[in-house]
Tab-separated table of C-alpha atoms in Angstrom:
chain	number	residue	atom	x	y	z
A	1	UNK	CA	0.000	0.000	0.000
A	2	UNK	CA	3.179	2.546	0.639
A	3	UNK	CA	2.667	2.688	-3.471
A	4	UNK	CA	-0.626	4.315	-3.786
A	5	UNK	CA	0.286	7.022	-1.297
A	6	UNK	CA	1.795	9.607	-3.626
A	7	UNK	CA	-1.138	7.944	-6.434
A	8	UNK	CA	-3.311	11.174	-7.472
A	9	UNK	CA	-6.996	10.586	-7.275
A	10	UNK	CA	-10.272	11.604	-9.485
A	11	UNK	CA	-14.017	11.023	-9.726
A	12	UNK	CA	-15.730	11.125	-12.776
A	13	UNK	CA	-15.718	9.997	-15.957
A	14	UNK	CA	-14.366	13.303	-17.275
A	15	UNK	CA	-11.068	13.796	-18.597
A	16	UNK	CA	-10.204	9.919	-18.828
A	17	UNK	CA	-7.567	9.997	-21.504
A	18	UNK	CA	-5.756	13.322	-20.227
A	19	UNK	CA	-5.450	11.295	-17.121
A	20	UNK	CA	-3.640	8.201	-17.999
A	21	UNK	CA	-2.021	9.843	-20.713
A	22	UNK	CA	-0.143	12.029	-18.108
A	23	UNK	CA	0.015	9.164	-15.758
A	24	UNK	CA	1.996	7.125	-18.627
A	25	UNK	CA	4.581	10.062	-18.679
A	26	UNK	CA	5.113	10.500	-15.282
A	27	UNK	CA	5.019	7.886	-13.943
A	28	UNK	CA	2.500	8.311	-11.136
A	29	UNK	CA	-0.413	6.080	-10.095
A	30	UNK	CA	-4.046	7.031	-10.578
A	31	UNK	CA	-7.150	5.999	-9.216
A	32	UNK	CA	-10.364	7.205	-10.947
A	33	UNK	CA	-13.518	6.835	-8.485
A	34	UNK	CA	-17.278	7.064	-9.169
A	35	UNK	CA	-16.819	6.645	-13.130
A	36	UNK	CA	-20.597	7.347	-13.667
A	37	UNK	CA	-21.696	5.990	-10.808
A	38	UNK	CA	-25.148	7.463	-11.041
A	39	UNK	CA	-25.823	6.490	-14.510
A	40	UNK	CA	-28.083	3.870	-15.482
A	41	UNK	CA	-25.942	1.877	-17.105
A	42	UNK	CA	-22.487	2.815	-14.533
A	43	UNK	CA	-19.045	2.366	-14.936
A	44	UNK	CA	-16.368	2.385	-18.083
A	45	UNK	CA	-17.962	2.571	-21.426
A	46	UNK	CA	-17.006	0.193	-24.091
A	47	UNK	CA	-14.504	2.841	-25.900
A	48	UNK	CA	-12.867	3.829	-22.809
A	49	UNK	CA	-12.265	-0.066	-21.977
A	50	UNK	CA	-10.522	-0.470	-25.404
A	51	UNK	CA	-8.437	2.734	-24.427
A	52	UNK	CA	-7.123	1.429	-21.449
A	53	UNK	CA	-6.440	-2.107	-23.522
A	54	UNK	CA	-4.788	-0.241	-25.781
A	55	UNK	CA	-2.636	1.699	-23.309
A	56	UNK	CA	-1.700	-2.004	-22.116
A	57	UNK	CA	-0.552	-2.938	-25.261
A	58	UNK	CA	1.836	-0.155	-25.838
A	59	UNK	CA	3.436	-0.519	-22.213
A	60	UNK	CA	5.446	-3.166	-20.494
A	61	UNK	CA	4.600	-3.988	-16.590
A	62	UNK	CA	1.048	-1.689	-16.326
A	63	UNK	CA	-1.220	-2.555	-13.430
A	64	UNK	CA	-4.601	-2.112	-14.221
A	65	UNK	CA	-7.617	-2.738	-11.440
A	66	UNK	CA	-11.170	-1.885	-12.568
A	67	UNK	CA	-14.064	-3.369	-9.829
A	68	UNK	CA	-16.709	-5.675	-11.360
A	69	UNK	CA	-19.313	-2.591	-11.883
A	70	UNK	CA	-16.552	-1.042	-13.651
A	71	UNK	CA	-16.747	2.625	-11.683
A	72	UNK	CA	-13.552	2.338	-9.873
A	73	UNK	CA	-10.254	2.200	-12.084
A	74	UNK	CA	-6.653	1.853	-10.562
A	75	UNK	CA	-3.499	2.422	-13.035
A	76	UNK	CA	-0.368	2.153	-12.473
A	77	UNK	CA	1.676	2.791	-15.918
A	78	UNK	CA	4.932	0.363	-16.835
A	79	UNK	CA	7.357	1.138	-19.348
A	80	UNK	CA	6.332	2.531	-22.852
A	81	UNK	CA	7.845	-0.071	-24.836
A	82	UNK	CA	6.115	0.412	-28.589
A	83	UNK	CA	6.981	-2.174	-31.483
A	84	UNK	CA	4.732	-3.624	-33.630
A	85	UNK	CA	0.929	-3.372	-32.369
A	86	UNK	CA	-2.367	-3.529	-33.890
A	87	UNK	CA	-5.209	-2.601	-31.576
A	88	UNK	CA	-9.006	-2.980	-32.799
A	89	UNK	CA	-10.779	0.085	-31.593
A	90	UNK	CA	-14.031	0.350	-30.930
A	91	UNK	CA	-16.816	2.212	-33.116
A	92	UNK	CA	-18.363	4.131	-31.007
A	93	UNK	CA	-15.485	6.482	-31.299
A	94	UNK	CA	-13.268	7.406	-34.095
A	95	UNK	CA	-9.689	6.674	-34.213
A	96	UNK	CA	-8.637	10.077	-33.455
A	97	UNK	CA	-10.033	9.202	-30.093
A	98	UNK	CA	-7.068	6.816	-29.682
A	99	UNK	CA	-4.374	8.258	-31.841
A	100	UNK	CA	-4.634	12.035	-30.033
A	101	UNK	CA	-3.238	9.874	-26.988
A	102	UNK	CA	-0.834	7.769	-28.978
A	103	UNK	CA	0.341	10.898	-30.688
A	104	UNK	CA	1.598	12.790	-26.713
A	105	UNK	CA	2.952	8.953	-25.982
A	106	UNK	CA	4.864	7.612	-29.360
A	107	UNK	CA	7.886	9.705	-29.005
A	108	UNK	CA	8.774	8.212	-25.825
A	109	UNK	CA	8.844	4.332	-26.302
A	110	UNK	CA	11.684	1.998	-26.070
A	111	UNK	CA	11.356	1.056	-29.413
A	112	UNK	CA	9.808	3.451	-32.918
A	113	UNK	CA	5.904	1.992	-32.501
A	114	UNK	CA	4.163	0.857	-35.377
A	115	UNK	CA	0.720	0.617	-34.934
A	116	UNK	CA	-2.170	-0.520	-37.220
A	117	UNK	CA	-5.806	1.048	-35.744
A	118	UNK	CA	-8.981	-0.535	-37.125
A	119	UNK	CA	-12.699	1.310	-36.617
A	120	UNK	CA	-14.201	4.433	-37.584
A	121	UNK	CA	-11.805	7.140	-39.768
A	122	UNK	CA	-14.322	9.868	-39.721
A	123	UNK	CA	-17.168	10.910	-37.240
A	124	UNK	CA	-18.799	13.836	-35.797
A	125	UNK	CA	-17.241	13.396	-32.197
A	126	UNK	CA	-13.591	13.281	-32.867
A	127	UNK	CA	-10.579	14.945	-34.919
A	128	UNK	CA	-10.442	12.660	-38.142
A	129	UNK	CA	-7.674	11.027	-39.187
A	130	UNK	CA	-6.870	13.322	-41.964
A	131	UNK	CA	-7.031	16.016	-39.809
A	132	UNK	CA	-4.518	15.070	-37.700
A	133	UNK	CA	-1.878	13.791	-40.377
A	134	UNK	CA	-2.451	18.076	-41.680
A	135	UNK	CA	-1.936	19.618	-38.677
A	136	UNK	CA	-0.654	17.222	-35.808
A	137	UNK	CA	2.211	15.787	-37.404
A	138	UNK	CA	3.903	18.994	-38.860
A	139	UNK	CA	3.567	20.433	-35.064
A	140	UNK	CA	5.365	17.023	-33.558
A	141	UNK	CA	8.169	17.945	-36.135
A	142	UNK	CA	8.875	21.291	-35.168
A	143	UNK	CA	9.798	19.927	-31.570
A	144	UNK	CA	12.499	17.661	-33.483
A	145	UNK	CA	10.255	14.428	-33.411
A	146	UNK	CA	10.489	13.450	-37.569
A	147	UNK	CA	12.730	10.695	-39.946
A	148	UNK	CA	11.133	8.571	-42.494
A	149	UNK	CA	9.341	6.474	-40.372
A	150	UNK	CA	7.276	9.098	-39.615
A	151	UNK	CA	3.689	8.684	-41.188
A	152	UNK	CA	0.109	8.095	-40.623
A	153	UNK	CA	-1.497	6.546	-43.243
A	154	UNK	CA	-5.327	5.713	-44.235
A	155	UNK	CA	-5.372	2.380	-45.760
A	156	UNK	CA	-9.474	1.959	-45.353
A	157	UNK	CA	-12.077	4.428	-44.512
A	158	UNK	CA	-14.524	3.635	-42.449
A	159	UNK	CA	-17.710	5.885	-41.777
A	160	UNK	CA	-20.121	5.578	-38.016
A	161	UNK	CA	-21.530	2.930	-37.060
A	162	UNK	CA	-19.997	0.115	-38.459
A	163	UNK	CA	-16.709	1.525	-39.190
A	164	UNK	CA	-14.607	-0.982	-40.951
A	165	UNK	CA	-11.255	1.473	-41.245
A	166	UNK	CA	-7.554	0.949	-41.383
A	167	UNK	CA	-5.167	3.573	-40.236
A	168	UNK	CA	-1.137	2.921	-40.182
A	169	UNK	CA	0.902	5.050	-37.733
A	170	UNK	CA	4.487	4.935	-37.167
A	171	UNK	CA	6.619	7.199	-34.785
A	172	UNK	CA	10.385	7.428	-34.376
A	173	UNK	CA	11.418	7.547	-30.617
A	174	UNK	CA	13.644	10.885	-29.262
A	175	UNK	CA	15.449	11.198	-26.318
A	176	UNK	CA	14.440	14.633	-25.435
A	177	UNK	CA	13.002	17.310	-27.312
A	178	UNK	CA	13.463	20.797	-28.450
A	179	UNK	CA	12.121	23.814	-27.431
A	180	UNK	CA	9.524	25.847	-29.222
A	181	UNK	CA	8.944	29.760	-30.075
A	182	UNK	CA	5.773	29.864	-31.981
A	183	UNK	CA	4.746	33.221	-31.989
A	184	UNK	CA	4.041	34.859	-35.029
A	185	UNK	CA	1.467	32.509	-36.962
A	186	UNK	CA	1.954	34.507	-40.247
A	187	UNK	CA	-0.556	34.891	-42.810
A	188	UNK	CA	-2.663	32.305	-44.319
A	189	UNK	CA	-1.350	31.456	-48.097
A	190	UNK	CA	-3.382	28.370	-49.241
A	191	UNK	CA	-6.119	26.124	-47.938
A	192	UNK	CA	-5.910	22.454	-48.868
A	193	UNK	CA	-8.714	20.181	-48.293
A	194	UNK	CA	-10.131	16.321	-48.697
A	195	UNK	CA	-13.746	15.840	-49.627
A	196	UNK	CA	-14.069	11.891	-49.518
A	197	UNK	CA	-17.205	9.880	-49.345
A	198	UNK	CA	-17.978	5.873	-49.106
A	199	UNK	CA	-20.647	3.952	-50.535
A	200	UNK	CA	-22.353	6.948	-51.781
A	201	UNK	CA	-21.903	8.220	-55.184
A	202	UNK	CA	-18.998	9.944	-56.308
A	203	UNK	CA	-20.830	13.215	-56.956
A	204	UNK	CA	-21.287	13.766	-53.512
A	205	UNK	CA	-17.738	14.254	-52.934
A	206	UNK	CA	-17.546	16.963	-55.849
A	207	UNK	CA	-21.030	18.996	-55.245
A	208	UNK	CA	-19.045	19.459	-51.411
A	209	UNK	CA	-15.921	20.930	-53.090
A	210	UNK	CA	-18.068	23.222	-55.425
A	211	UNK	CA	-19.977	24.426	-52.218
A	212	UNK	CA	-17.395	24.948	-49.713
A	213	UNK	CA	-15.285	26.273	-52.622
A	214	UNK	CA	-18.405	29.659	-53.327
A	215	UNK	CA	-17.367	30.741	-50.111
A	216	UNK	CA	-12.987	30.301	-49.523
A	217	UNK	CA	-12.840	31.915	-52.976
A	218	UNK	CA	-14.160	35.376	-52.150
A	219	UNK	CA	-10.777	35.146	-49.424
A	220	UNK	CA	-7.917	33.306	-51.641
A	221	UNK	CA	-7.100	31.867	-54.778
A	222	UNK	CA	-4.624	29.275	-53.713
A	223	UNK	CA	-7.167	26.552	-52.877
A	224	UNK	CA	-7.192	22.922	-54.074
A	225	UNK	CA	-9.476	20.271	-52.255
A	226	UNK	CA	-8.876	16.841	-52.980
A	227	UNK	CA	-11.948	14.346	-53.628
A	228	UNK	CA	-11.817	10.604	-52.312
A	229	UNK	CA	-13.637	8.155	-53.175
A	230	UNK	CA	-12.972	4.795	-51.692
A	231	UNK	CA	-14.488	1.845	-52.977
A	232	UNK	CA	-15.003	-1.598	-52.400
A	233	UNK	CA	-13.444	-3.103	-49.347
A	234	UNK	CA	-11.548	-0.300	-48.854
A	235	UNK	CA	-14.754	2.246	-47.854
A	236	UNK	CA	-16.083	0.403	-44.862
A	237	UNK	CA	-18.761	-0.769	-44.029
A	238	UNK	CA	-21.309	2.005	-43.771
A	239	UNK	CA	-22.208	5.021	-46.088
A	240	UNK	CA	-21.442	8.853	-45.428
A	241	UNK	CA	-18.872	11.772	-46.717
A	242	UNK	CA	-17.434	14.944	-45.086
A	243	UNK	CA	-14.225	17.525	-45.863
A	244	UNK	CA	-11.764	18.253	-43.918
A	245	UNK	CA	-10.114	21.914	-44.663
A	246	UNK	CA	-6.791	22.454	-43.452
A	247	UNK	CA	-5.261	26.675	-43.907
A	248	UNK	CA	-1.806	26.961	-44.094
A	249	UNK	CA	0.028	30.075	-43.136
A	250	UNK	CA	3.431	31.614	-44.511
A	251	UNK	CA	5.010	30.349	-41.322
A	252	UNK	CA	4.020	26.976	-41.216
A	253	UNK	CA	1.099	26.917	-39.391
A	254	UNK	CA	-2.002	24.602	-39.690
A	255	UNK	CA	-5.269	25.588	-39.010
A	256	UNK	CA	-8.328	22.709	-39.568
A	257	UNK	CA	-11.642	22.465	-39.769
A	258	UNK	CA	-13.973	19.363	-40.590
A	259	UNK	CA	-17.870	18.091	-40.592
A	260	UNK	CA	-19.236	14.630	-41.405
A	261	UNK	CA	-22.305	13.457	-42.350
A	262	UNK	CA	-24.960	11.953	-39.828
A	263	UNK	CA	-24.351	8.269	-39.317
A	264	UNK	CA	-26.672	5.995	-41.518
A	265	UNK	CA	-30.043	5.760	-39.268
A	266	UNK	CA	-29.074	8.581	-36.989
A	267	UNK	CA	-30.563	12.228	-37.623
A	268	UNK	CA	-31.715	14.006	-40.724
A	269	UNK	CA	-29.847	13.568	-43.921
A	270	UNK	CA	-27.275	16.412	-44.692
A	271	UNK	CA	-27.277	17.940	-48.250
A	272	UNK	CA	-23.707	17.465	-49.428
A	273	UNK	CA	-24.077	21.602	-50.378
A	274	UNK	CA	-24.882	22.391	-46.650
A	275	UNK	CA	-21.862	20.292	-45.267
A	276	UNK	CA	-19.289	22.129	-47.644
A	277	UNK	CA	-20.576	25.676	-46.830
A	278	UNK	CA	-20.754	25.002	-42.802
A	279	UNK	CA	-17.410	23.749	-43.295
A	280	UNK	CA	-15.641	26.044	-45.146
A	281	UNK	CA	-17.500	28.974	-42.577
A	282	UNK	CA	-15.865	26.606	-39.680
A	283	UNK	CA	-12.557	27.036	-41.360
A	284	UNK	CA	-12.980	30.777	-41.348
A	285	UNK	CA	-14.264	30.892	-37.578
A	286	UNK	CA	-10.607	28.654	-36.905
A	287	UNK	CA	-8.922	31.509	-38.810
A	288	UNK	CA	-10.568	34.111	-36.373
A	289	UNK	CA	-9.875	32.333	-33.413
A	290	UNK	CA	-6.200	32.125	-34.937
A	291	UNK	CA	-2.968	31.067	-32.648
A	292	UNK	CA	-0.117	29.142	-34.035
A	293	UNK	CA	-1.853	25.658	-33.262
A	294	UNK	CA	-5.490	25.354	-33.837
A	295	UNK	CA	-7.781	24.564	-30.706
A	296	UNK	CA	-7.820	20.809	-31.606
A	297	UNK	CA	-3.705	20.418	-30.884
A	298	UNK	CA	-3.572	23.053	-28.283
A	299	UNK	CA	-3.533	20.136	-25.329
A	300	UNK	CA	-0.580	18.210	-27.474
A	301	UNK	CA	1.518	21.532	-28.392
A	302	UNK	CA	1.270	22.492	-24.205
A	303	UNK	CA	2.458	19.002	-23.418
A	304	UNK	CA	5.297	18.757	-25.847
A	305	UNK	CA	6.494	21.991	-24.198
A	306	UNK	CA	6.087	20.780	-20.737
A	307	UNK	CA	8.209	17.682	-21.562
A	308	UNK	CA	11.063	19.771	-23.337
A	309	UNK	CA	14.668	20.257	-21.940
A	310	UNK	CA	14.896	22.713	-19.572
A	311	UNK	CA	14.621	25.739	-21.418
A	312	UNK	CA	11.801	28.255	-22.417
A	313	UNK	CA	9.376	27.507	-24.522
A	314	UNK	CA	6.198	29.950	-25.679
A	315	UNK	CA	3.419	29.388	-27.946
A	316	UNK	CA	0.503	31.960	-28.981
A	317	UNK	CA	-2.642	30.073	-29.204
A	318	UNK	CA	-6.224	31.597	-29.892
A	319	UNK	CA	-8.926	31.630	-27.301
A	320	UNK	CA	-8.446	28.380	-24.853
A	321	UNK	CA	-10.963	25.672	-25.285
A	322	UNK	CA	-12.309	24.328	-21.812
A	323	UNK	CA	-10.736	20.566	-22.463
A	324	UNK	CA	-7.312	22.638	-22.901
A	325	UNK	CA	-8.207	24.778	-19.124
A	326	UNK	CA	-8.734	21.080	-17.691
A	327	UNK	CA	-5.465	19.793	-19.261
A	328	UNK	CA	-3.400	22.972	-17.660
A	329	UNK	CA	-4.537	21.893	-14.426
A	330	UNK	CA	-3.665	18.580	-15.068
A	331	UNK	CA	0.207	18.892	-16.071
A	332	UNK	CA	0.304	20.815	-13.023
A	333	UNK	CA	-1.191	18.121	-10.365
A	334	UNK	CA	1.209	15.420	-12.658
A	335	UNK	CA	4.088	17.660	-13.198
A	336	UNK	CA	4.233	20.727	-11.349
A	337	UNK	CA	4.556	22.947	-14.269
A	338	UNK	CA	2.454	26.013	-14.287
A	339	UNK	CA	2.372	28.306	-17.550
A	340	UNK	CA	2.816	32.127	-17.699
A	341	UNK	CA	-0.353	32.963	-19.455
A	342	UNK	CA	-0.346	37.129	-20.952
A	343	UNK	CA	-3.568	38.026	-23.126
A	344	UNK	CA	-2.566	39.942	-26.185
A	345	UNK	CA	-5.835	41.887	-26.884
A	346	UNK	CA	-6.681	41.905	-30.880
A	347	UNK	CA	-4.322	44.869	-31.637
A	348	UNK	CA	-3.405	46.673	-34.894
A	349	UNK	CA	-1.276	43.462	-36.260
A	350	UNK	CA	-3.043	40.741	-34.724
A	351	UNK	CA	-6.244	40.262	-36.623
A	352	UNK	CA	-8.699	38.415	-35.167
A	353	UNK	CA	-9.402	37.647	-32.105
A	354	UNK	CA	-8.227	37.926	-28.438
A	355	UNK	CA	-4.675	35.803	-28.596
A	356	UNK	CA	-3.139	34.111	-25.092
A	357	UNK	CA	0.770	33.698	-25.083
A	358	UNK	CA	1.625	30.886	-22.692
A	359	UNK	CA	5.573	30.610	-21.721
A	360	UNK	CA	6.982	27.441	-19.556
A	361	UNK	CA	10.101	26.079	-18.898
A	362	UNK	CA	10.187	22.287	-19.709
A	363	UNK	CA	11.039	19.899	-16.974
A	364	UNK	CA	13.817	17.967	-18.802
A	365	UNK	CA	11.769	15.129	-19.543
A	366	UNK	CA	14.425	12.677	-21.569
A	367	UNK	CA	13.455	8.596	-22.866
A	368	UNK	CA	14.679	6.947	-20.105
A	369	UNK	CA	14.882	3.504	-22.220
A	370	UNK	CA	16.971	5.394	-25.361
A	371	UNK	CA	20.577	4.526	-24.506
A	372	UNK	CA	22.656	7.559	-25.407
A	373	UNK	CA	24.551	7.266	-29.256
């Protein structure tokens, strides 16, 4: 029992993946009480069970205690130890669900994980897969995390509820990481995008380009959306279609927005026209909001910089989204680290609106199973 005494402790189901994901890091124990204890159905849900199998997988020596209603979960995190892995996730979530997680753990295993994710590529819930690959991946590069291994790949698509997707993702390890100054986003100088759609007609794909395209003209001319259209085995095993618009600013910044269609059986059909417009006005909002990491990677970019050498890091990000507010508190109860955060008020050369800088000074966090070169 002298174990759990430094073990940090939760209730609710909220936050469930910040929490083990920062437990991984640092090492500490976690125990998670009253996981929806009041619910009619209680305890962990079927996605969040696959999580924590998944978070098995990856690591070497985990203890993991859930009680038999499921509402009490103990962790205690091994060794990241990576390799070869394929996990089956499950469709009620997409696979951004699990590879936002894999993406803050990856650079940090024994050995370069290569990981094959089967489910759901797209949904309403979670960043999509293409999504990530445009603006997750170039941010994990600046901090020195890259090499030709390097790549997440979409083999399958798979649209809610039956899913039926493929995703490849493989990670070199580092040994520590550099620190960031990301400060001046720049200005936006093309917008790339992926309309894609499975078992559906091929039109669908295009009358969402022509749509989403009436509005991002009027703003640039440098904009090229890519259709996709997956057939056979390769495009799952239910119907649907979506875009995913990624901006791209003079100083290598990504900023993304995507919509999917309603899952077959679930909610009123959405005109392909209506998707690409919201979309495309989604991107803009993203624009507004601005930052040099758009509000889906702001959690991963404050991480990375919390795990850097120790040496400054800052990072201006748009407005704070409240799962980002949860994760500060969280590197602070796992890590002690506790941002500077200044406001910069919309001024004359920041358009948009109001930006936060946050400054921290990493705490040295090196691969402790990388033997020095």
């Amino acid at each position: 029992m002298a174990a759990q005494a430094h073990s940090l402790s939760y209730a609710g189901c909220n936050f469930l993946r910040q929490r083990l994901v920062l437990s991984t890091l640092s090492g500490r124990p976690v125990k998670i009480r009253r996981i929806r204890a009041r619910d009619d159905n209680p305890g962990l849900r079927d996605f969040e069970a696959s999580f924590i199998r998944l978070l098995d997988k990856i690591t070497n020596g985990s203890r993991i205690e859930i009680n038999q209603t499921g509402t009490t979960l103990y962790y205690q995190p091994g060794l990241l130890y990576g390799g070869s892995v394929e996990h089956d996730c499950s469709v009620l979530r997409s696979i951004g669900y699990y590879l936002e997680a894999l993406l803050c753990l990856a650079p940090f295993m024994k050995h370069p994980l290569k990981i094959i994710l089967r489910g759901v590529t797209n949904d309403q819930v979670d960043p999509s897969v293409d999504v990530l690959k445009a603006t997750a991946l170039p941010l994990l590069k600046q901090f020195g995390i890259d090499g030709e291994s390097f790549e997440l790949k979409i083999l399958r698509r798979g649209m809610p509820p039956g899913g039926g997707g493929e995703v490849l993702f493989s990670c070199p390890v580092r040994k520590v990481l550099k620190p960031v100054q990301l400060t001046d986003p720049g200005k936006i100088k093309r917008i790339r995008g992926m309309a894609y759609s499975v078992r559906v007609s091929p039109q669908m794909a295009n009358r969402i380009v022509d749509s989403a395209r009436s509005i991002l003209n009027k703003f640039i001319p440098d904009i090229y959306i890519y259709t996709d259209h997956m057939k056979g085995v390769n495009s799952g095993k239910s119907p649907g279609f979506g875009l995913s618009l990624v901006a791209e600013t003079t100083n290598g910044t990504f900023l993304s927005a995507e919509l999917a269609s309603n899952p077959q059986g679930q909610g009123a059909a959405v005109l392909p026209e209506d998707l690409g417009r919201d979309c495309a006005k989604l991107l803009l909002e993203e624009i507004y909001r601005g930052g040099c990491v758009d509000s889906t990677n702001q959690s991963l970019v404050l991480l990375l910089m919390t795990l850097g050498q120790q040496d400054v890091s800052k990072v201006l990000l748009g407005p704070l989204s409240p799962y980002t507010i949860e994760f500060l508190r969280h590197l602070k109860s796992f890590f002690q680290v506790m941002f500077k955060i200044e406001t910069k008020p919309c001024g004359e050369e920041l358009k948009g609106g109001d930006k936060v800088l946050m400054t921290c000074v990493g705490v040295g966090f090196s691969n402790l199973s990388k033997t020095l070169k």
